[in-house]
Amino acid sequence: MTINQIVCDFRIWTTLAIIAGIYFLRPRSPPFPLLNTFPNDFRGRKARSALHQHAGKIISDGLARLNSPFCVKVPYGVKIILPHTLAGWVKANKDLDHKELVKKDFFAGFPGFEAQTVLHSADEALKTVIRSKMCQNASTIATMSLSIARGLDSLWGNADSWHTIDWYKDTTGVIARGSSSVFVGPEKCDDPEWLDLVQNYWFLPNPTTCRKLVTRARIIMNQVTAQRQEEALKAKLEGRECSQFNDALSWTQAAGVKGEAGDIQLSLAMAGLFTTSEAFRQILVEIATHPDIVPALRKEVTEQVTTHGATISALTNMVLLDSVMKEAQILSSPKVALERIALNDTTLPDGNIIPRGSHIMVESMNLWDPAVYPKPYEFDGYRFLRRREAGDTSSQFVQSSADYHVFGGGRHICPGRFFANNILKLALSHILLKYDIRLQDGCGADVLPMGFYTMVNPMRQHSSSFHIFLHETSTFLNIIHNTTSPTQNKNTMSSCTACGKSPPEVSLKKCAKCNVTPYCSRDCQKDDWKAHKKLCGKGPPPLDTHVSNPFTRLGDGTWLHDRPEKDVFTLLIDAYRLRVDDEYKFDGIASPDSLYSGGDPVIGFQRFLDSVEHKTGLLPSWWTAETREECLNIGKSGDAYANVHQKVDKAGINQHYGDDKFAMQLRMFAEAVYGRGPGGTNGTAMREMLAAAEVGEGPRHMSLLDASRLR
């Protein structure tokens, strides 16, 4: 053959391409010992079967035999399993990324999988909305409660005799109703077509069906969006206040989240329905299997709803229910956590290399270690309540710790865990007060092994064995409707000052000037203005003295110096309150003496002042035991704003002080006190840059990685 014939012969090029493909795509040798291997298992069937049925045993045997990283064969490759002693290293390592792993495993970027594309976009705008609006929004609790009540009436019924429910459909349906009331709003939260669509989509039947569901979701959401825009325009033309929507559809549009509204809604459904529904089923089975704990749970729910109504405070103070939820969560926890992909070749602490592109996970077998949790395979609904009462600050359902990573950890901790906590407690509270539940004789808390994971068996037992009976006691809604909650009146915008209407009938907003008095519309505010203007603006005033170069002062430790006593007291109170909110939001930590755990925040504020006093030079020279006591008294019984009994967040702080960087100042002061920023961040580089700008040095080069979670 001539050279031209060789060059033009497609057979030669095809052969070379096949050889190159085989070479470059050949399976790499595992970097660590591979455990689940079998002779002559060329297709990997035995390896997959062993992992599917006995993942826990494979991991335990590997730890006992090697006590070092090892590999397991999974259907689509090999995963590296690290011992849980390396969990802290994994969480802190920026070369190990969870988002990129999920994007790859769940086909982000492919048609039909747009929900994953939106959720894991580079700007993380949707996750920011989840953290800031969905999880910390107390005004959605009443809306979710009403939606769950309607869902139970529709799906579980009101028959006064023992009857069964469709185990899988009617449990997922309750969670779908509650979450949709916040995700999509009033137009579609009870719509059967929409509820079926979101429940079917996250099950991922096949790509073709997924693409059809995405198309339909886009059509439905575009119709809702167009209808809202039309109503807003009509209201504007008629000179009246347009309706305000307190849901994710509205929040994501206001935040400028990129993507189709239908894609965003499917993304929320995928993130919120499957894991929350699984947790819901596991908790129900444990409660039905252990009926002796039901009276105590009913007593707690009744007391909290009677006292606080349908509020965050009521849910936070359901500490026994929280303990039961976490106990059920552990019993069905995955055998692994902290799944990551290596973005670069990464060196382990022992010197071994994790190759770039490797999938890693950290084993969680310590959850079943009797030295960590006595009798780990036996349900003990009081286990985490006892630990909380003993001072364990990581015993709450939403919290992660050095040994507990069900919700992930570090910068990749689940942003929706607080929302899941709220919806689970609401649903369980309704069920505890309205129904008796039981399993058929001989049926237990059966779980189905799914490799590293487990799920409540949807077929073998519970479809026909989960019985419910209408309970005789008052329902959750009856208790709320027959009770006036003093806590709710004090700490939340319970009703419009002018007309008396309350959520969910209307949406309330505070007066922009005083940031205290609630109204449902501009008309109501106008009607009340004659009376309100005498008080408006007489709420918490700004600081009496504004110091120059605050970030420079933060750097040299004189931020509180040269200020009046009143200003110092106010700043200490607000630095503590924001730190408590940050720890709850970013770390999942609520200390026993925190508002978020139902404790006495005054004790927490005292400990904060102790820490400030131990840092030489942070407090002004006039600080004494007497001024400390005065500061404590103001924190305990101060005005409607500077009070440790009131929660704050970043947006509220910045609005109150009229400075979009004031929350940053408070965070940096607290970092000087504790030695670390919220979520393990380090604000030094940001502080130095802002300090340089204050004295005219111009911007400096810095890395924003450490500040990335403080949006």
XYZ file of C-alpha atoms in Angstrom:
711
model
C 0.000 0.000 0.000
C 1.141 3.498 -0.749
C 1.389 6.130 1.966
C -1.684 7.878 0.554
C -3.663 4.642 0.677
C -2.615 4.074 4.295
C -3.555 7.624 5.268
C -6.956 7.312 3.584
C -7.781 3.811 4.813
C -10.491 4.288 7.457
C -9.970 0.753 8.745
C -6.488 1.616 9.946
C -7.683 4.772 11.685
C -10.601 2.929 13.233
C -8.268 0.257 14.581
C -5.908 2.882 16.001
C -8.841 4.718 17.606
C -10.069 1.505 19.245
C -6.589 0.714 20.562
C -6.205 4.262 21.911
C -9.647 4.095 23.524
C -8.854 0.793 25.183
C -5.577 2.206 26.470
C -6.902 5.480 27.829
C -10.227 4.147 29.095
C -8.886 0.942 30.605
C -9.688 0.525 34.299
C -6.925 1.886 36.452
C -5.412 -0.300 39.090
C -7.025 0.615 42.416
C -4.701 2.806 44.520
C -5.542 0.769 47.644
C -6.440 -2.882 48.345
C -9.680 -3.934 46.603
C -11.905 -5.942 48.961
C -14.964 -7.319 47.170
C -13.217 -9.328 44.462
C -14.053 -12.885 43.413
C -12.305 -15.383 41.116
C -13.597 -15.423 37.534
C -16.017 -12.581 38.293
C -15.285 -10.861 34.990
C -18.594 -8.996 34.824
C -18.515 -8.034 38.500
C -21.865 -9.639 39.329
C -20.617 -11.328 42.501
C -18.896 -8.122 43.621
C -22.077 -6.078 43.111
C -24.231 -8.660 44.880
C -21.878 -8.835 47.861
C -21.811 -5.057 48.184
C -25.579 -4.788 47.794
C -26.303 -7.271 50.591
C -23.281 -7.004 52.901
C -21.718 -3.556 52.540
C -21.474 -3.104 56.302
C -19.622 -6.394 56.765
C -17.243 -5.623 53.896
C -16.366 -2.271 55.453
C -16.011 -3.707 58.979
C -13.767 -6.516 57.721
C -11.652 -4.025 55.800
C -11.191 -1.820 58.842
C -10.287 -4.778 61.046
C -7.851 -6.218 58.531
C -6.206 -3.086 57.172
C -6.976 -0.126 59.439
C -6.143 2.069 56.438
C -7.837 3.198 53.210
C -9.184 0.491 50.910
C -11.291 0.213 47.766
C -14.586 -1.442 46.930
C -15.961 -2.248 43.511
C -19.295 -0.560 42.722
C -21.460 -0.977 39.592
C -19.821 1.993 37.864
C -16.210 1.741 39.007
C -14.253 1.776 42.243
C -14.646 3.902 45.353
C -12.024 4.590 48.005
C -13.189 4.224 51.603
C -11.325 6.166 54.277
C -11.515 5.461 58.037
C -13.723 7.873 59.984
C -10.658 9.199 61.807
C -9.929 11.130 58.588
C -13.349 12.828 58.532
C -11.982 16.156 59.747
C -9.247 16.084 57.113
C -11.785 15.345 54.370
C -14.115 18.165 55.446
C -11.293 20.710 55.434
C -9.631 19.621 52.178
C -10.602 21.890 49.288
C -9.224 19.424 46.725
C -12.031 17.029 47.675
C -15.357 18.273 46.345
C -18.893 16.994 46.876
C -20.680 19.155 44.325
C -18.617 17.901 41.393
C -19.202 14.313 42.494
C -22.982 14.761 42.578
C -22.977 16.540 39.224
C -21.186 13.575 37.700
C -23.181 10.842 39.440
C -26.562 12.458 38.704
C -25.883 13.571 35.111
C -26.034 17.346 35.591
C -25.946 19.053 32.207
C -27.785 16.293 30.345
C -31.343 16.719 28.945
C -33.905 15.564 31.483
C -31.572 16.238 34.414
C -31.875 20.021 34.465
C -32.855 19.880 38.140
C -29.316 18.780 39.008
C -27.847 21.407 36.698
C -29.703 24.199 38.513
C -29.009 22.876 42.006
C -25.271 22.613 41.427
C -24.708 25.747 39.357
C -21.416 27.550 39.852
C -22.948 30.545 41.651
C -24.879 28.296 44.087
C -27.692 30.847 44.006
C -30.374 28.250 44.690
C -28.509 26.890 47.713
C -28.216 30.435 49.037
C -31.998 30.838 48.818
C -32.456 27.502 50.607
C -30.169 28.586 53.448
C -31.384 32.151 53.855
C -35.080 31.963 52.990
C -36.360 28.438 53.265
C -34.599 27.161 56.370
C -34.662 30.293 58.515
C -38.127 31.595 57.612
C -40.428 31.294 60.604
C -43.390 32.677 58.655
C -43.649 29.477 56.577
C -44.361 27.200 59.557
C -48.083 27.966 59.767
C -48.444 27.531 55.996
C -46.741 24.128 56.075
C -48.837 23.059 59.046
C -52.115 23.788 57.264
C -50.941 22.034 54.102
C -49.876 18.934 56.052
C -53.258 18.876 57.792
C -55.046 18.949 54.440
C -52.758 16.232 53.132
C -53.457 13.937 56.076
C -57.195 14.452 55.723
C -56.989 13.578 52.045
C -54.476 10.708 52.173
C -54.874 9.162 55.642
C -58.544 9.953 56.127
C -60.703 10.440 59.202
C -62.168 6.960 59.659
C -62.727 6.027 63.308
C -61.616 2.428 62.780
C -58.305 0.717 62.088
C -57.405 0.891 58.416
C -54.319 0.757 56.222
C -52.755 3.381 54.008
C -50.724 3.095 50.826
C -47.431 2.980 52.707
C -45.153 4.504 50.107
C -47.544 6.859 48.311
C -49.380 8.216 51.349
C -46.241 8.938 53.357
C -44.403 10.613 50.499
C -47.618 12.478 49.710
C -47.744 14.093 53.154
C -44.183 15.377 52.819
C -44.869 16.507 49.247
C -47.919 18.513 50.384
C -46.033 20.240 53.178
C -42.944 21.063 51.140
C -44.897 22.189 48.063
C -46.714 24.798 50.142
C -43.330 26.499 50.562
C -41.749 25.502 47.251
C -44.440 26.369 44.730
C -46.977 28.396 46.704
C -50.771 28.360 46.969
C -51.609 27.900 43.286
C -50.208 24.384 42.921
C -49.370 23.037 46.381
C -52.558 20.927 46.460
C -52.796 20.314 42.715
C -52.836 16.528 42.044
C -51.057 16.831 38.693
C -48.213 18.871 40.165
C -47.829 16.620 43.209
C -47.705 13.519 41.011
C -45.175 15.181 38.728
C -42.669 16.109 41.456
C -43.022 12.734 43.178
C -42.493 10.842 39.931
C -39.563 12.953 38.752
C -37.157 12.305 41.607
C -37.754 8.562 41.229
C -36.012 8.941 37.832
C -37.791 6.180 35.863
C -35.747 6.771 32.677
C -34.266 9.741 30.780
C -37.100 9.869 28.250
C -39.740 10.186 30.966
C -37.567 12.695 32.814
C -37.419 14.935 29.753
C -41.209 14.805 29.410
C -41.666 15.691 33.080
C -39.226 18.597 32.780
C -41.151 19.948 29.791
C -44.462 19.680 31.635
C -43.031 21.292 34.783
C -41.781 24.236 32.750
C -45.191 24.734 31.152
C -46.996 24.646 34.514
C -44.568 27.012 36.258
C -44.525 29.432 33.339
C -48.314 29.578 33.558
C -48.162 30.333 37.298
C -45.476 32.980 36.789
C -47.427 34.636 33.974
C -50.580 34.655 36.101
C -48.741 36.323 38.983
C -47.247 38.947 36.686
C -50.659 39.652 35.181
C -52.241 40.073 38.620
C -49.407 42.365 39.751
C -49.839 44.564 36.669
C -53.595 44.699 37.187
C -53.167 45.707 40.831
C -50.733 48.442 39.842
C -53.133 49.844 37.252
C -55.944 49.816 39.813
C -53.754 51.561 42.390
C -53.909 48.810 44.977
C -51.345 46.691 46.775
C -50.404 43.574 44.824
C -50.294 40.171 46.472
C -47.032 39.185 48.158
C -45.990 35.533 47.886
C -43.933 33.863 50.574
C -42.648 30.864 48.628
C -39.573 29.601 46.805
C -41.009 30.498 43.401
C -41.061 34.145 44.466
C -37.745 34.028 46.375
C -35.774 32.508 43.514
C -37.132 35.050 41.047
C -36.268 37.914 43.394
C -32.770 36.506 43.931
C -32.186 36.147 40.202
C -31.572 32.405 40.287
C -30.715 31.374 36.740
C -32.802 28.681 35.121
C -36.362 27.817 34.189
C -38.856 28.076 37.046
C -39.920 24.488 36.366
C -36.318 23.252 36.592
C -35.854 25.054 39.905
C -39.007 23.514 41.356
C -37.956 20.020 40.288
C -34.554 20.660 41.828
C -36.148 21.549 45.161
C -38.377 18.484 44.974
C -35.412 16.204 44.252
C -33.398 17.667 47.106
C -36.241 17.668 49.607
C -38.604 14.778 48.945
C -36.682 11.517 48.800
C -34.463 11.707 51.884
C -37.100 13.477 53.983
C -39.767 10.928 53.043
C -37.407 8.059 53.884
C -36.663 9.601 57.273
C -40.401 10.115 57.824
C -41.146 6.446 57.162
C -38.340 5.240 59.413
C -39.528 7.420 62.305
C -43.141 6.284 61.861
C -42.089 2.639 61.961
C -40.009 3.159 65.112
C -42.871 4.965 66.862
C -45.338 2.261 65.826
C -42.914 -0.423 67.016
C -42.383 1.295 70.379
C -45.844 2.551 71.440
C -44.652 3.065 75.026
C -43.033 6.350 73.983
C -46.192 7.768 72.370
C -47.808 9.220 75.552
C -44.675 11.228 76.360
C -44.450 12.468 72.782
C -48.115 13.495 72.758
C -47.667 15.328 76.043
C -44.659 17.237 74.737
C -46.324 18.186 71.441
C -49.517 19.297 73.196
C -47.599 21.455 75.678
C -45.473 23.144 73.041
C -48.294 23.802 70.581
C -50.510 25.090 73.382
C -47.769 27.443 74.557
C -46.224 28.573 71.288
C -48.670 27.750 68.497
C -47.402 26.671 65.095
C -44.006 28.351 65.431
C -40.296 27.634 65.306
C -40.242 27.943 69.101
C -42.723 25.082 69.452
C -40.726 22.837 67.127
C -37.416 23.730 68.767
C -38.743 22.819 72.195
C -39.952 19.375 71.072
C -36.752 17.872 72.445
C -38.011 14.309 72.978
C -39.403 14.192 69.447
C -36.048 15.496 68.229
C -34.302 12.665 70.102
C -36.630 10.059 68.587
C -35.983 11.453 65.111
C -32.217 11.295 65.520
C -32.367 7.778 66.984
C -34.390 6.583 63.986
C -31.968 8.373 61.687
C -28.988 6.511 63.149
C -30.683 3.121 62.913
C -31.133 3.625 59.161
C -28.003 5.678 58.465
C -25.748 4.985 55.476
C -22.573 3.041 56.109
C -20.603 5.888 54.536
C -20.637 9.687 54.511
C -18.715 12.697 53.203
C -18.635 11.481 49.600
C -16.189 13.478 47.479
C -14.281 13.470 44.198
C -10.596 14.381 44.104
C -10.120 17.474 41.945
C -6.349 16.969 42.032
C -3.882 14.362 43.212
C -4.262 14.604 46.986
C -1.836 13.437 49.647
C -3.292 11.678 52.673
C -1.870 12.432 56.137
C 0.013 9.102 55.992
C 1.668 10.044 52.694
C -0.455 7.906 50.362
C -1.840 9.557 47.232
C -5.490 9.779 46.194
C -5.349 10.074 42.389
C -7.187 12.892 40.660
C -10.722 11.865 39.686
C -11.019 9.254 42.435
C -14.317 8.909 44.271
C -13.879 8.742 48.030
C -16.146 8.295 51.030
C -15.647 8.057 54.787
C -16.954 5.001 56.609
C -19.556 5.608 59.329
C -19.379 2.286 61.157
C -18.633 4.148 64.391
C -22.379 4.880 64.568
C -22.850 1.244 65.563
C -19.892 1.131 67.957
C -21.083 0.307 71.511
C -18.291 2.497 72.850
C -19.892 5.486 71.110
C -23.587 4.570 71.399
C -24.367 1.821 73.947
C -26.623 -0.907 72.507
C -26.515 0.755 69.083
C -28.953 -1.652 67.406
C -31.665 -1.139 70.038
C -34.070 1.762 69.712
C -33.735 4.217 72.609
C -35.903 7.262 72.029
C -34.417 9.078 75.025
C -30.763 8.511 74.032
C -30.096 11.931 72.534
C -32.326 13.747 75.010
C -30.102 12.419 77.809
C -27.001 13.467 75.908
C -28.447 16.941 75.357
C -29.310 17.321 79.031
C -25.763 16.233 79.886
C -24.391 19.119 77.821
C -23.720 17.409 74.484
C -23.922 20.255 71.960
C -24.191 17.919 68.951
C -27.185 15.849 70.018
C -29.858 17.595 67.952
C -31.335 16.116 64.791
C -29.897 18.775 62.469
C -26.391 18.725 63.877
C -23.221 17.150 62.604
C -20.183 16.465 64.741
C -16.735 14.918 64.560
C -18.312 11.431 64.627
C -21.706 12.080 63.019
C -22.015 13.097 59.381
C -25.449 11.969 58.209
C -26.076 15.514 56.919
C -22.535 15.816 55.604
C -20.057 18.264 57.029
C -17.814 21.220 56.400
C -18.639 23.547 53.527
C -20.804 20.854 51.913
C -23.141 20.265 54.877
C -26.760 19.849 53.764
C -28.292 23.346 53.413
C -31.860 22.033 53.702
C -31.528 20.097 56.960
C -33.382 22.738 58.979
C -36.275 22.689 56.516
C -36.392 18.881 56.735
C -36.379 19.117 60.527
C -39.312 21.529 60.511
C -41.476 19.567 58.095
C -40.806 16.254 59.869
C -41.711 17.679 63.266
C -44.866 19.278 61.902
C -46.013 16.087 60.174
C -45.232 13.898 63.189
C -46.950 16.346 65.551
C -50.142 16.243 63.497
C -50.033 12.441 63.351
C -49.298 11.971 67.059
C -52.266 14.111 68.052
C -54.684 12.848 65.423
C -53.925 9.147 64.897
C -52.955 5.963 66.660
C -50.513 3.936 64.566
C -49.418 0.315 64.786
C -47.818 -2.494 62.800
C -49.424 -5.844 62.185
C -48.335 -8.549 64.640
C -45.040 -10.059 63.601
C -43.903 -7.023 61.633
C -40.957 -4.987 62.823
C -38.779 -2.092 61.758
C -37.695 -3.885 58.597
C -35.104 -2.155 56.414
C -33.982 -3.039 52.931
C -30.196 -3.102 52.289
C -29.162 -1.046 49.281
C -25.386 -1.336 49.291
C -23.994 1.457 51.447
C -27.534 2.658 52.144
C -30.774 1.321 53.567
C -34.407 2.184 53.071
C -37.619 1.252 54.809
C -38.927 -1.792 52.954
C -41.673 -0.406 50.687
C -43.090 -3.767 49.629
C -42.533 -6.728 51.911
C -44.377 -5.710 55.054
C -45.663 -2.239 55.547
C -47.909 -1.751 52.532
C -50.499 -3.945 54.203
C -49.391 -3.893 57.818
C -49.210 -0.206 58.760
C -52.530 0.521 60.454
C -53.903 3.870 61.568
C -56.836 4.780 63.775
C -58.365 8.195 64.421
C -57.211 9.250 67.888
C -59.688 10.765 70.339
C -57.555 13.656 71.512
C -57.705 17.184 70.095
C -55.840 17.666 66.861
C -52.874 19.934 66.298
C -55.069 22.480 64.532
C -57.671 22.509 67.288
C -55.001 23.272 69.857
C -53.654 26.147 67.773
C -57.066 27.621 67.054
C -58.128 27.466 70.697
C -54.926 28.965 72.073
C -53.407 32.423 72.120
C -49.656 32.038 72.162
C -47.913 34.614 74.342
C -44.562 33.673 72.873
C -45.870 34.042 69.376
C -47.298 37.462 70.146
C -44.026 38.593 71.645
C -41.494 37.248 69.202
C -43.216 37.051 65.821
C -45.347 39.186 63.554
C -48.554 37.435 64.549
C -51.095 39.766 62.904
C -51.497 43.044 61.059
C -51.569 45.978 63.484
C -54.398 47.678 61.577
C -56.799 44.948 60.403
C -55.779 42.020 62.627
C -55.363 39.529 59.770
C -52.586 36.967 60.186
C -50.677 34.459 58.016
C -51.346 32.443 55.994
C -54.357 34.596 55.041
C -52.018 37.533 54.412
C -48.285 38.176 54.244
C -46.906 40.587 56.832
C -44.099 43.114 56.524
C -42.572 45.317 59.201
C -42.631 49.090 58.989
C -39.463 50.021 57.087
C -38.688 52.913 59.436
C -38.948 51.243 62.840
C -38.572 47.611 61.691
C -41.000 46.531 64.433
C -44.691 47.092 63.644
C -46.278 44.580 61.187
C -48.754 45.402 58.427
C -50.335 43.319 55.671
C -50.559 46.120 53.090
C -49.666 49.721 52.389
C -53.320 50.690 52.899
C -53.306 49.267 56.433
C -50.085 51.106 57.187
C -51.638 54.370 55.974
C -54.752 53.794 58.072
C -52.630 53.259 61.196
C -50.082 55.981 60.528
C -51.713 58.674 62.660
C -51.333 56.487 65.742
C -48.104 54.793 64.719
C -46.109 57.902 63.797
C -45.986 58.886 67.488
C -44.013 55.716 68.166
C -42.298 55.047 64.842
C -38.574 55.623 65.016
C -38.590 55.499 68.797
C -37.549 51.866 68.702
C -33.906 50.902 68.910
C -31.847 53.918 67.752
C -28.571 53.587 65.869
C -25.297 53.776 67.767
C -24.691 57.063 69.553
C -21.136 57.225 68.214
C -19.758 55.886 64.944
C -16.029 55.205 65.009
C -13.813 55.619 61.981
C -11.845 52.800 60.365
C -13.717 49.940 62.087
C -11.851 47.166 60.241
C -8.511 48.685 61.221
C -9.732 48.753 64.817
C -10.810 45.131 64.552
C -7.274 44.273 63.489
C -5.615 45.982 66.441
C -8.244 44.909 68.978
C -9.653 48.391 69.725
C -13.027 48.055 68.009
C -14.952 48.524 71.278
C -12.684 51.287 72.569
C -13.638 54.982 72.571
C -17.350 54.202 72.523
C -20.101 55.097 75.032
C -21.106 52.359 77.468
C -24.504 51.947 75.826
C -22.926 51.325 72.419
C -20.480 48.768 73.821
C -23.301 46.887 75.535
C -25.361 46.883 72.332
C -22.467 45.646 70.203
C -21.627 42.835 72.630
C -25.262 41.715 72.655
C -25.531 41.751 68.865
C -22.147 40.074 68.332
C -23.329 37.234 70.563
C -26.748 36.965 68.901
C -25.325 36.881 65.377
C -22.705 34.308 66.404
C -25.435 32.037 67.793
C -27.385 32.352 64.535
C -24.260 31.685 62.455
C -23.336 28.573 64.439
C -26.851 27.210 64.021
C -26.996 28.062 60.319
C -23.486 27.145 59.176
C -22.332 24.529 61.717
C -25.662 23.006 62.726
C -24.761 23.706 66.367
C -27.211 24.904 68.992
C -25.751 24.883 72.492
C -28.036 23.834 75.372
C -28.298 27.485 76.456
C -29.278 28.771 73.029
C -32.593 30.040 71.680
C -32.277 27.419 68.948
C -32.284 24.586 71.489
C -34.986 26.051 73.717
C -32.464 26.935 76.440
C -31.816 30.112 78.435
C -29.800 32.458 76.175
C -28.743 34.581 79.143
C -26.441 31.762 80.246
C -24.955 31.619 76.756
C -24.443 35.396 76.788
C -22.663 35.117 80.141
C -20.281 32.542 78.673
C -19.689 34.834 75.692
C -18.755 37.697 78.032
C -16.428 35.347 79.911
C -14.650 34.598 76.637
C -14.396 38.309 75.749
C -12.916 39.093 79.162
C -10.295 36.371 78.737
C -9.029 38.052 75.543
C -6.737 40.805 76.760
C -7.423 44.251 75.357
C -10.727 43.697 73.542
C -12.807 45.505 76.180
C -12.419 49.216 77.017
C -10.512 50.191 80.147
C -13.673 51.195 82.027
C -15.080 47.639 81.921
C -15.677 46.298 85.445
C -17.800 43.690 87.199
C -20.459 46.381 87.663
C -20.574 47.358 83.990
C -20.668 43.686 83.048
C -23.751 43.248 85.240
C -25.351 46.270 83.598
C -24.639 44.795 80.160
C -26.212 41.503 81.244
C -29.327 43.280 82.490
C -29.741 45.098 79.178
C -29.271 41.829 77.325
C -31.940 40.160 79.473
C -34.574 42.873 79.382
C -33.507 45.428 76.821
C -35.648 46.978 74.108
C -37.306 45.079 71.283
C -34.017 44.796 69.393
C -30.999 44.632 71.740
C -32.190 41.585 73.630
C -30.629 38.109 73.777
C -34.124 36.603 73.762
C -34.597 37.793 70.170
C -33.047 36.050 67.147
C -31.157 37.992 64.490
C -29.575 37.264 61.137
C -27.132 38.990 58.820
C -29.777 40.830 56.799
C -31.545 42.103 59.917
C -28.297 43.360 61.444
C -27.286 45.247 58.307
C -30.743 46.783 57.976
C -30.857 47.827 61.630
C -27.467 49.548 61.572
C -27.860 50.902 58.039
C -24.539 49.403 56.946
C -24.218 46.424 54.608
C -20.891 45.484 56.225
C -21.941 45.749 59.857
C -22.713 42.050 60.248
C -19.196 41.436 58.955
C -17.813 43.646 61.745
C -19.733 41.696 64.382
C -18.566 38.389 62.906
C -14.948 39.495 62.889
C -15.177 40.627 66.496
C -16.627 37.237 67.480
C -13.841 35.566 65.488
C -11.316 37.471 67.616
C -13.096 36.118 70.699
C -13.377 32.470 69.626
C -10.385 32.154 67.304
C -12.472 31.039 64.327
C -15.222 32.361 62.123
C -18.610 30.715 61.581
C -18.424 27.449 59.694
C -14.669 27.248 60.323
C -13.983 30.249 58.070
C -11.115 32.694 58.500
C -11.904 36.356 57.932
C -8.342 37.664 58.333
C -7.711 38.265 54.625
C -11.043 40.027 54.172
C -10.442 42.198 57.260
C -6.955 43.168 56.065
C -8.278 44.094 52.635
C -11.055 46.275 54.090
C -8.632 47.842 56.565
C -6.272 48.693 53.703
C -9.139 50.315 51.819
C -9.965 52.426 54.912
C -6.506 54.027 54.933
C -6.324 54.406 51.163
C -3.930 51.596 50.301
C -6.305 50.208 47.709
C -7.358 46.609 47.257
C -5.020 43.741 47.972
C -4.970 40.300 46.398
C -6.795 37.781 48.545
C -8.559 34.446 48.406
C -12.301 34.530 49.004
C -12.560 30.798 49.650
C -12.762 31.171 53.401
C -15.511 33.771 53.124
C -17.548 31.883 50.548
C -20.121 30.550 53.007
C -20.954 33.901 54.533
C -23.262 35.065 51.775
